[in-house]
CSV table of C-alpha atoms in Angstrom, one decimal:
chain,number,residue,atom,x,y,z
A,7,MET,CA,-2.2,17.7,1.7
A,8,SER,CA,1.2,16.3,2.6
A,9,LYS,CA,1.7,12.6,2.3
A,10,PHE,CA,4.3,10.4,4.2
A,11,GLU,CA,4.7,6.7,3.4
A,12,SER,CA,6.8,4.0,5.0
A,13,THR,CA,8.9,1.6,3.0
A,14,ILE,CA,7.1,-1.5,2.0
A,15,ARG,CA,7.7,-4.2,4.7
A,16,GLN,CA,7.5,-8.0,4.4
A,17,ILE,CA,5.7,-9.7,7.2
A,18,ASN,CA,6.0,-13.5,7.6
A,19,TYR,CA,2.4,-14.1,8.6
A,20,PRO,CA,-0.7,-14.5,6.4
A,21,GLN,CA,-2.5,-11.3,5.5
A,22,GLU,CA,-5.7,-12.2,7.4
A,23,VAL,CA,-3.8,-13.0,10.6
A,24,VAL,CA,-1.9,-9.7,10.4
A,25,PHE,CA,-5.2,-7.8,9.7
A,26,GLN,CA,-6.9,-9.4,12.7
A,27,GLY,CA,-4.0,-8.5,14.9
A,28,LEU,CA,-3.8,-4.9,13.9
A,29,SER,CA,-7.5,-4.2,13.6
A,30,ASN,CA,-8.1,-4.8,17.3
A,31,LEU,CA,-6.0,-2.2,19.1
A,32,ASP,CA,-6.2,-4.2,22.4
A,33,ASN,CA,-3.4,-6.3,20.8
A,34,LEU,CA,-1.0,-3.4,21.3
A,35,SER,CA,-0.3,-4.9,24.7
A,36,LYS,CA,2.1,-7.2,22.8
A,37,ILE,CA,4.3,-4.3,21.8
A,38,GLN,CA,3.9,-1.9,24.7
A,39,ASP,CA,7.2,-2.8,26.2
A,40,ARG,CA,9.1,-2.1,23.0
A,41,ILE,CA,8.3,1.6,23.0
A,42,PRO,CA,11.1,3.6,24.6
A,43,GLU,CA,9.8,5.9,27.4
A,44,ASP,CA,11.8,8.9,26.0
A,45,LYS,CA,10.0,8.5,22.6
A,46,ALA,CA,6.5,7.9,23.9
A,47,ASN,CA,4.7,7.3,27.1
A,48,ASP,CA,1.2,7.1,28.7
A,49,LEU,CA,0.1,4.5,26.1
A,50,SER,CA,-3.6,3.6,26.5
A,51,PHE,CA,-5.8,1.7,24.1
A,52,ASP,CA,-9.1,-0.2,23.6
A,53,ASN,CA,-10.4,-2.1,20.6
A,54,ASP,CA,-10.9,1.0,18.4
A,55,SER,CA,-8.6,3.8,19.7
A,56,VAL,CA,-5.1,4.4,21.0
A,57,SER,CA,-3.7,7.4,22.9
A,58,ILE,CA,0.0,8.1,23.4
A,59,ASN,CA,2.0,11.1,24.7
A,60,VAL,CA,4.9,11.9,22.4
A,61,PRO,CA,7.5,14.3,23.7
A,62,PRO,CA,7.7,17.1,22.7
A,63,VAL,CA,4.6,16.9,20.4
A,64,GLY,CA,2.0,16.1,23.2
A,65,LYS,CA,-0.9,13.8,23.4
A,66,ILE,CA,-2.1,12.0,20.2
A,67,THR,CA,-5.3,10.0,20.1
A,68,LEU,CA,-6.2,7.9,17.0
A,69,LYS,CA,-9.5,6.2,16.3
A,70,ILE,CA,-10.1,3.5,13.7
A,71,ILE,CA,-12.7,4.9,11.3
A,72,GLU,CA,-12.7,2.1,8.8
A,73,ARG,CA,-11.7,-1.6,8.5
A,74,GLU,CA,-11.7,-3.1,5.1
A,75,GLU,CA,-10.9,-6.8,5.8
A,76,PRO,CA,-8.3,-8.0,5.1
A,77,LYS,CA,-6.4,-5.2,3.4
A,78,THR,CA,-6.9,-1.7,5.0
A,79,ILE,CA,-7.3,-0.1,8.5
A,80,LYS,CA,-7.9,3.6,8.5
A,81,PHE,CA,-7.4,6.0,11.4
A,82,GLU,CA,-8.0,9.6,12.1
A,83,THR,CA,-7.0,11.8,15.0
A,84,THR,CA,-9.5,12.8,17.6
A,85,GLU,CA,-6.9,14.6,19.7
A,86,SER,CA,-3.6,15.9,18.3
A,87,PRO,CA,-1.7,19.2,18.0
A,88,LEU,CA,-1.7,18.4,14.2
A,89,PRO,CA,-4.7,16.6,12.8
A,90,PHE,CA,-3.9,13.8,10.4
A,91,ASN,CA,-5.2,10.6,8.8
A,92,PHE,CA,-3.2,7.4,9.0
A,93,TRP,CA,-3.8,4.0,7.4
A,94,ILE,CA,-2.2,0.5,7.2
A,95,GLN,CA,-2.4,-1.3,3.9
A,96,LEU,CA,-1.8,-5.1,3.7
A,97,LEU,CA,-1.4,-7.1,0.5
A,98,PRO,CA,-0.8,-10.9,0.3
A,99,VAL,CA,2.5,-12.2,-1.0
A,100,THR,CA,2.0,-15.9,-0.4
A,101,GLU,CA,-0.4,-17.9,1.7
A,102,SER,CA,2.0,-17.4,4.7
A,103,SER,CA,3.2,-13.8,4.2
A,104,CYS,CA,2.1,-10.3,3.3
A,105,LYS,CA,3.5,-6.9,2.7
A,106,MET,CA,2.6,-3.8,4.6
A,107,LYS,CA,2.8,0.0,3.9
A,108,LEU,CA,1.9,2.8,6.3
A,109,THR,CA,0.6,6.1,5.0
A,110,LEU,CA,0.0,9.4,6.8
A,111,LYS,CA,-1.7,12.5,5.3
A,112,ALA,CA,-1.8,15.8,7.0
A,113,ASP,CA,-2.8,19.3,5.9
A,114,LEU,CA,0.5,21.2,6.6
A,115,ASN,CA,1.3,24.8,5.8
A,116,PRO,CA,4.8,25.3,4.2
A,117,PHE,CA,6.3,26.5,7.5
A,118,ILE,CA,5.1,23.6,9.6
A,119,LYS,CA,5.9,21.1,6.8
A,120,GLY,CA,9.5,22.2,6.8
A,121,MET,CA,9.7,21.6,10.6
A,122,VAL,CA,7.9,18.3,10.8
A,123,SER,CA,8.6,16.4,7.6
A,124,LYS,CA,11.7,14.7,8.7
A,125,PRO,CA,10.4,13.7,12.2
A,126,LEU,CA,7.1,12.4,10.6
A,127,GLN,CA,9.0,10.3,8.0
A,128,GLU,CA,11.3,8.9,10.7
A,129,GLY,CA,8.3,8.2,13.0
A,130,ILE,CA,6.3,6.3,10.3
A,131,GLU,CA,9.4,4.1,9.6
A,132,LYS,CA,9.7,3.4,13.4
A,133,ILE,CA,6.1,2.4,13.6
A,134,ALA,CA,6.5,0.2,10.6
A,135,ASP,CA,9.6,-1.4,12.3
A,136,VAL,CA,7.5,-2.2,15.4
A,137,LEU,CA,4.5,-3.6,13.5
A,138,GLN,CA,6.9,-5.7,11.4
A,139,MET,CA,8.4,-7.3,14.5
A,140,ILE,CA,5.1,-8.4,16.1
A,141,LYS,CA,4.5,-12.1,16.5
A,142,TYR,CA,1.0,-12.3,15.0
A,143,GLU,CA,0.2,-15.9,16.2
């Protein structure tokens, strides 16, 4: 199993507020306009799942499989050229801030791992960038 982790990010909103915002995928409408069309398109979502077309990878659909309030949201792929699990961890820092880390685990053979490690690491950092910029009010 290959594991990719984002850097730990500070978010200036309370842990519970961030968890509520991220655990309902309908809230992705807040960030939909921040995703460049050349990086991803055809974004669709509901409360529990999100689908996006990522050139040149293809369509990826993630479904929330577990919510552990207020600290973890776990996802798994239901459609993807490369099956993986993904989760968001939130830990309180103060009453008005928290920290976040994203983790992705995938079963990659050595050949595939060599080709996708750098793009996966860059991708998880970009997702963390976007989630850190959300206004969670």
